[in-house]
Amino acid sequence: MLVVLAGIFVVHVLSLILLLIATIDNAWWFTNIMSTDIWRQCVLYNGVYNCTEIPQSTPQDYLQAVQATSILACIFCFLSLIVFIAQLFTLPKGRRFTFTGIFQLLACVCIMIAASIYTNRFHTRENTGWYGHSFILAWTAFALTFISSVIYFVLRKKTQ
């Protein structure tokens, strides 16, 4: 059981790191001369990137929804990690991982919403360009948070 708990802890920390990188890093969309994330847009000019705010032509309500749900995913994942550590030492075996699984599932839903909105509403008419590593990390974090939340719920049932 200790190996399983250590493994799920590593998966949880990895998903938190991926969520933080996906939220902070400037690499959601690339072209040959531009990189964009959910916070700013950087354009290559004379060999130097010039970073500015995202243009107002971008749908701001969707952008704010992506920003908010990305931040919420990080917060829920961090809270889930704190609750996991606290529950190991305080709660009886039958109720041990319930709150951890709930917070992790909320993080999963939030990052799924953020990545889905970004996929559906941004860069849909652009023929040149590709999704960057932050976008891919967001979807990877979605998968890891979903898997870890399911494992938390299964572990809760196993210990009863």
XYZ file of N, CA and C in Angstrom:
480
model
N 0.824 -1.195 0.000
C 0.000 0.000 0.000
C 0.868 1.258 0.000
N 2.022 1.177 0.647
C 2.915 2.329 0.702
C 3.454 2.681 -0.677
N 3.713 1.675 -1.498
C 4.195 1.910 -2.860
C 3.108 2.588 -3.693
N 1.858 2.158 -3.515
C 0.742 2.763 -4.240
C 0.584 4.224 -3.833
N 0.664 4.507 -2.540
C 0.546 5.880 -2.066
C 1.692 6.749 -2.583
N 2.897 6.209 -2.608
C 4.041 6.957 -3.145
C 3.863 7.204 -4.640
N 3.370 6.218 -5.357
C 3.140 6.381 -6.790
C 2.085 7.423 -7.092
N 0.981 7.394 -6.343
C -0.074 8.376 -6.582
C 0.392 9.770 -6.173
N 1.251 9.859 -5.168
C 1.819 11.147 -4.773
C 2.687 11.710 -5.905
N 3.486 10.861 -6.533
C 4.332 11.304 -7.642
C 3.470 11.759 -8.826
N 2.420 11.015 -9.140
C 1.517 11.396 -10.229
C 0.843 12.720 -9.903
N 0.473 12.902 -8.653
C -0.194 14.131 -8.237
C 0.748 15.332 -8.366
N 1.973 15.188 -7.894
C 2.947 16.280 -8.003
C 3.264 16.564 -9.465
N 3.378 15.529 -10.279
C 3.638 15.708 -11.704
C 2.493 16.463 -12.385
N 1.263 16.121 -12.038
C 0.132 16.826 -12.637
C 0.095 18.290 -12.194
N 0.465 18.568 -10.948
C 0.524 19.954 -10.478
C 1.597 20.733 -11.243
N 2.751 20.140 -11.441
C 3.827 20.799 -12.193
C 3.391 21.059 -13.632
N 2.746 20.086 -14.264
C 2.273 20.267 -15.635
C 1.227 21.365 -15.726
N 0.330 21.425 -14.750
C -0.681 22.484 -14.740
C -0.034 23.857 -14.600
N 0.946 23.971 -13.724
C 1.616 25.254 -13.538
C 2.369 25.679 -14.795
N 3.065 24.754 -15.430
C 3.788 25.089 -16.661
C 2.809 25.487 -17.765
N 1.727 24.737 -17.903
C 0.741 25.042 -18.944
C 0.093 26.402 -18.719
N -0.101 26.782 -17.467
C -0.742 28.058 -17.170
C 0.224 29.224 -17.336
N 1.474 29.043 -16.995
C 2.428 30.154 -16.953
C 3.189 30.338 -18.263
N 3.589 29.264 -18.914
C 4.501 29.351 -20.050
C 3.825 29.935 -21.292
N 4.622 30.597 -22.122
C 4.126 31.256 -23.326
C 4.239 30.323 -24.526
N 3.419 29.301 -24.558
C 3.553 28.345 -25.658
C 2.255 27.589 -25.934
N 1.145 28.280 -26.072
C -0.093 27.597 -26.402
C -0.285 27.507 -27.916
N 0.187 28.517 -28.652
C 0.043 28.525 -30.112
C 1.287 29.155 -30.720
N 1.792 28.542 -31.788
C 2.989 29.023 -32.468
C 2.735 29.220 -33.950
N 3.409 30.210 -34.520
C 3.609 30.309 -35.960
C 5.103 30.531 -36.148
N 5.514 30.780 -37.371
C 6.942 31.005 -37.606
C 7.448 32.301 -36.986
N 6.546 33.271 -36.784
C 6.973 34.573 -36.265
C 6.264 34.973 -34.971
N 5.465 34.097 -34.394
C 4.668 34.483 -33.237
C 4.467 33.303 -32.286
N 4.397 33.607 -30.989
C 3.964 32.616 -30.001
C 2.935 33.277 -29.092
N 1.938 32.514 -28.733
C 0.829 33.048 -27.943
C 0.525 32.097 -26.806
N 0.143 32.672 -25.674
C -0.385 31.861 -24.587
C -1.682 32.508 -24.120
N -2.090 32.214 -22.922
C -3.344 32.771 -22.432
C -3.150 34.128 -21.762
N -1.921 34.635 -21.740
C -1.634 35.909 -21.075
C -1.096 36.974 -22.009
N -0.303 36.573 -23.019
C 0.336 37.555 -23.894
C 0.654 36.926 -25.245
N 1.064 37.818 -26.157
C 1.439 37.382 -27.491
C 2.822 37.946 -27.797
N 3.728 37.101 -28.257
C 5.095 37.519 -28.581
C 5.319 37.370 -30.080
N 5.790 38.469 -30.703
C 6.027 38.491 -32.137
C 7.526 38.655 -32.371
N 8.073 37.865 -33.279
C 9.487 37.931 -33.625
C 9.713 39.099 -34.591
N 10.565 40.031 -34.171
C 10.856 41.203 -34.987
C 12.353 41.465 -34.931
N 13.041 41.360 -36.051
C 14.496 41.536 -36.142
C 15.252 40.599 -35.201
N 14.792 39.374 -35.097
C 15.482 38.374 -34.281
C 15.198 38.448 -32.798
N 14.319 39.354 -32.378
C 13.996 39.519 -30.954
C 12.478 39.421 -30.785
N 12.054 38.705 -29.761
C 10.622 38.602 -29.485
C 10.140 39.848 -28.746
N 9.081 40.445 -29.253
C 8.444 41.601 -28.641
C 7.096 41.135 -28.090
N 6.975 41.104 -26.768
C 5.761 40.587 -26.131
C 4.815 41.726 -25.773
N 3.552 41.543 -26.135
C 2.511 42.529 -25.845
C 1.286 41.786 -25.323
N 0.296 42.579 -24.950
C -0.976 41.981 -24.538
C -1.636 41.320 -25.743
N -2.511 40.399 -25.457
C -3.253 39.728 -26.530
C -4.183 40.762 -27.168
N -4.255 40.806 -28.506
C -5.062 41.829 -29.184
C -6.526 41.795 -28.749
N -7.144 42.964 -28.807
C -8.554 43.079 -28.421
C -9.480 42.376 -29.400
N -8.973 42.036 -30.582
C -9.793 41.301 -31.548
C -10.069 39.872 -31.083
N -9.267 39.392 -30.123
C -9.479 38.074 -29.543
C -10.710 38.132 -28.642
N -11.574 37.142 -28.689
C -12.761 37.164 -27.823
C -12.352 37.175 -26.333
N -12.493 38.319 -25.691
C -11.998 38.511 -24.339
C -12.750 37.678 -23.302
N -14.034 37.465 -23.489
C -14.777 36.670 -22.508
C -14.305 35.218 -22.495
N -14.031 34.673 -23.678
C -13.508 33.311 -23.732
C -12.084 33.239 -23.186
N -11.298 34.261 -23.480
C -9.933 34.302 -22.976
C -9.916 34.349 -21.447
N -10.791 35.164 -20.869
C -10.869 35.238 -19.410
C -11.380 33.936 -18.811
N -12.245 33.247 -19.515
C -12.711 31.942 -19.039
C -11.572 30.929 -19.033
N -10.741 30.942 -20.082
C -9.585 30.046 -20.136
C -8.609 30.380 -19.017
N -8.337 31.674 -18.814
C -7.428 32.098 -17.751
C -7.946 31.678 -16.379
N -9.218 31.930 -16.126
C -9.795 31.631 -14.811
C -9.811 30.131 -14.528
N -10.216 29.336 -15.500
C -10.277 27.895 -15.253
C -8.891 27.275 -15.153
N -7.916 27.837 -15.844
C -6.535 27.344 -15.696
C -6.011 27.622 -14.294
N -6.274 28.811 -13.801
C -5.840 29.152 -12.438
C -6.583 28.302 -11.417
N -7.877 28.120 -11.620
C -8.646 27.276 -10.702
C -8.149 25.836 -10.697
N -7.747 25.329 -11.851
C -7.209 23.971 -11.919
C -5.944 23.860 -11.077
N -5.079 24.852 -11.165
C -3.850 24.848 -10.346
C -4.185 24.913 -8.862
N -5.134 25.763 -8.506
C -5.513 25.910 -7.097
C -6.124 24.615 -6.563
N -7.048 24.028 -7.317
C -7.679 22.786 -6.864
C -6.675 21.640 -6.759
N -5.739 21.576 -7.689
C -4.733 20.518 -7.637
C -3.817 20.705 -6.425
N -3.442 21.939 -6.150
C -2.606 22.212 -4.974
C -3.364 21.907 -3.688
N -4.624 22.336 -3.607
C -5.438 22.027 -2.426
C -5.617 20.528 -2.258
N -5.772 19.837 -3.361
C -5.909 18.390 -3.306
C -4.649 17.731 -2.749
N -3.501 18.244 -3.113
C -2.241 17.705 -2.588
C -2.123 17.946 -1.087
N -2.491 19.131 -0.649
C -2.456 19.450 0.794
C -3.449 18.568 1.555
N -4.648 18.415 0.999
C -5.663 17.578 1.645
C -5.209 16.122 1.686
N -4.560 15.650 0.621
C -4.047 14.278 0.588
C -3.060 14.041 1.724
N -2.127 14.950 1.894
C -1.139 14.802 2.955
C -1.806 14.867 4.324
N -2.751 15.782 4.494
C -3.439 15.912 5.784
C -4.302 14.691 6.085
N -4.953 14.149 5.065
C -5.842 13.012 5.290
C -5.088 11.735 5.619
N -3.870 11.631 5.192
C -3.095 10.437 5.530
C -2.940 10.267 7.036
N -2.874 11.373 7.740
C -2.578 11.317 9.162
C -3.772 11.600 10.063
N -4.881 12.093 9.512
C -5.969 12.518 10.390
C -7.249 11.703 10.276
N -7.624 11.268 9.088
C -8.922 10.620 8.920
C -8.812 9.100 9.028
N -9.906 8.455 9.448
C -9.914 6.997 9.478
C -9.902 6.434 8.055
N -9.590 5.167 7.921
C -9.355 4.555 6.618
C -10.539 4.639 5.661
N -11.741 4.552 6.112
C -12.897 4.528 5.216
C -13.160 5.841 4.504
N -12.792 6.969 5.100
C -13.080 8.277 4.509
C -11.812 8.999 4.052
N -10.748 8.303 3.906
C -9.440 8.934 3.777
C -9.260 9.773 2.510
N -9.643 9.306 1.366
C -9.291 10.006 0.134
C -10.492 10.630 -0.577
N -11.604 10.796 0.103
C -12.798 11.356 -0.525
C -12.574 12.799 -0.960
N -12.149 13.655 -0.046
C -11.972 15.066 -0.381
C -10.835 15.274 -1.379
N -9.803 14.471 -1.271
C -8.692 14.553 -2.224
C -9.181 14.242 -3.630
N -9.958 13.199 -3.769
C -10.501 12.833 -5.076
C -11.426 13.892 -5.639
N -12.226 14.513 -4.763
C -13.146 15.566 -5.218
C -12.371 16.769 -5.725
N -11.379 17.225 -4.958
C -10.585 18.374 -5.397
C -9.821 18.059 -6.685
N -9.307 16.861 -6.799
C -8.571 16.483 -8.002
C -9.509 16.392 -9.202
N -10.726 15.921 -8.992
C -11.704 15.884 -10.069
C -12.103 17.298 -10.492
N -12.200 18.222 -9.549
C -12.479 19.623 -9.890
C -11.343 20.221 -10.711
N -10.094 19.900 -10.358
C -8.953 20.363 -11.151
C -9.018 19.794 -12.564
N -9.398 18.536 -12.667
C -9.529 17.873 -13.962
C -10.583 18.568 -14.825
N -11.725 18.863 -14.249
C -12.805 19.518 -14.994
C -12.384 20.927 -15.410
N -11.710 21.649 -14.531
C -11.296 23.019 -14.853
C -10.299 23.064 -16.006
N -9.300 22.214 -15.995
C -8.322 22.256 -17.082
C -8.926 21.719 -18.370
N -9.878 20.803 -18.269
C -10.570 20.334 -19.460
C -11.378 21.471 -20.088
N -12.058 22.250 -19.264
C -12.829 23.388 -19.765
C -11.904 24.401 -20.427
N -10.779 24.710 -19.774
C -9.838 25.688 -20.332
C -9.302 25.237 -21.683
N -8.834 24.010 -21.768
C -8.262 23.513 -23.024
C -9.334 23.365 -24.105
N -10.541 22.995 -23.711
C -11.622 22.848 -24.690
C -12.043 24.195 -25.264
N -12.176 25.201 -24.415
C -12.519 26.537 -24.903
C -11.428 27.045 -25.829
N -10.170 26.858 -25.434
C -9.064 27.330 -26.270
C -9.071 26.615 -27.627
N -9.344 25.330 -27.615
C -9.384 24.570 -28.861
C -10.518 25.039 -29.765
N -11.661 25.325 -29.175
C -12.853 25.638 -29.953
C -12.918 27.096 -30.406
N -12.370 28.022 -29.629
C -12.586 29.444 -29.895
C -11.379 30.214 -30.422
N -10.190 29.670 -30.313
C -9.004 30.413 -30.713
C -8.297 29.700 -31.861
N -7.799 30.493 -32.811
C -6.975 30.019 -33.925
C -7.698 29.016 -34.822
N -9.007 29.100 -34.899
C -9.760 28.138 -35.710
C -9.662 28.451 -37.199
N -9.426 29.714 -37.546
C -9.365 30.090 -38.966
C -7.939 30.250 -39.482
N -6.969 29.967 -38.648
C -5.580 30.126 -39.055
C -5.079 28.835 -39.698
N -4.530 28.987 -40.892
C -4.014 27.815 -41.614
C -2.581 27.498 -41.233
N -1.825 28.507 -40.855
C -0.439 28.295 -40.460
C -0.358 28.367 -38.945
N 0.425 27.530 -38.384
C 0.576 27.521 -36.936
C 0.267 26.155 -36.364
N 0.666 25.985 -35.131
C 0.476 24.709 -34.450
C 0.355 24.964 -32.961
N -0.253 24.008 -32.288
C -0.385 24.105 -30.840
C 0.964 23.845 -30.188
N 1.277 24.629 -29.175
C 2.563 24.520 -28.509
C 2.556 23.527 -27.367
N 3.695 23.437 -26.713
C 3.848 22.429 -25.664
C 2.992 22.729 -24.429
N 2.680 23.986 -24.161
C 1.814 24.287 -23.014
C 0.401 23.754 -23.228
N -0.080 23.857 -24.450
C -1.395 23.314 -24.778
C -1.402 21.797 -24.615
N -0.345 21.153 -25.083
C -0.231 19.702 -24.951
C -0.093 19.303 -23.489
N 0.670 20.095 -22.716
C 0.805 19.809 -21.282
C -0.521 19.976 -20.551
N -1.348 20.920 -20.991
C -2.663 21.094 -20.372
C -3.518 19.847 -20.569
N -3.512 19.291 -21.776
C -4.279 18.066 -22.014
C -3.668 16.873 -21.295
N -2.353 16.836 -21.187
C -1.707 15.762 -20.432
C -2.054 15.868 -18.954
N -2.062 17.093 -18.429
C -2.452 17.302 -17.032
C -3.903 16.896 -16.807
N -4.752 17.141 -17.807
C -6.139 16.688 -17.703
C -6.195 15.175 -17.508
N -5.446 14.450 -18.331
C -5.456 12.988 -18.232
C -4.904 12.529 -16.883
N -3.812 13.132 -16.432
C -3.220 12.732 -15.151
C -4.127 13.056 -13.964
N -4.762 14.221 -13.984
C -5.657 14.555 -12.870
C -6.887 13.658 -12.872
N -7.371 13.293 -14.052
C -8.505 12.374 -14.106
C -8.122 10.998 -13.562
N -6.980 10.502 -14.007
C -6.519 9.185 -13.543
C -6.287 9.192 -12.040
N -5.648 10.237 -11.529
C -5.383 10.267 -10.085
C -6.668 10.433 -9.279
N -7.641 11.179 -9.794
C -8.905 11.288 -9.050
C -9.632 9.953 -9.008
N -9.602 9.210 -10.106
C -10.211 7.874 -10.114
C -9.481 6.961 -9.138
N -8.162 7.027 -9.124
C -7.389 6.194 -8.196
C -7.712 6.558 -6.750
N -7.872 7.847 -6.460
C -8.233 8.246 -5.094
C -9.577 7.657 -4.690
N -10.553 7.674 -5.605
C -11.849 7.100 -5.280
C -11.783 5.587 -5.128
N -10.971 4.928 -5.945
C -10.799 3.477 -5.830
C -10.094 3.126 -4.523
N -9.066 3.883 -4.167
C -8.374 3.640 -2.902
C -9.288 3.855 -1.710
N -10.186 4.822 -1.815
C -11.142 5.060 -0.732
C -12.027 3.844 -0.538
N -12.470 3.254 -1.617
C -13.330 2.066 -1.543
C -12.543 0.851 -1.056
N -11.275 0.749 -1.443
C -10.465 -0.392 -1.081
C -10.177 -0.457 0.412
N -10.085 0.699 1.050
C -9.709 0.731 2.453
C -10.896 0.526 3.373
N -12.103 0.459 2.840
C -13.266 0.271 3.710
C -13.412 -1.166 4.149
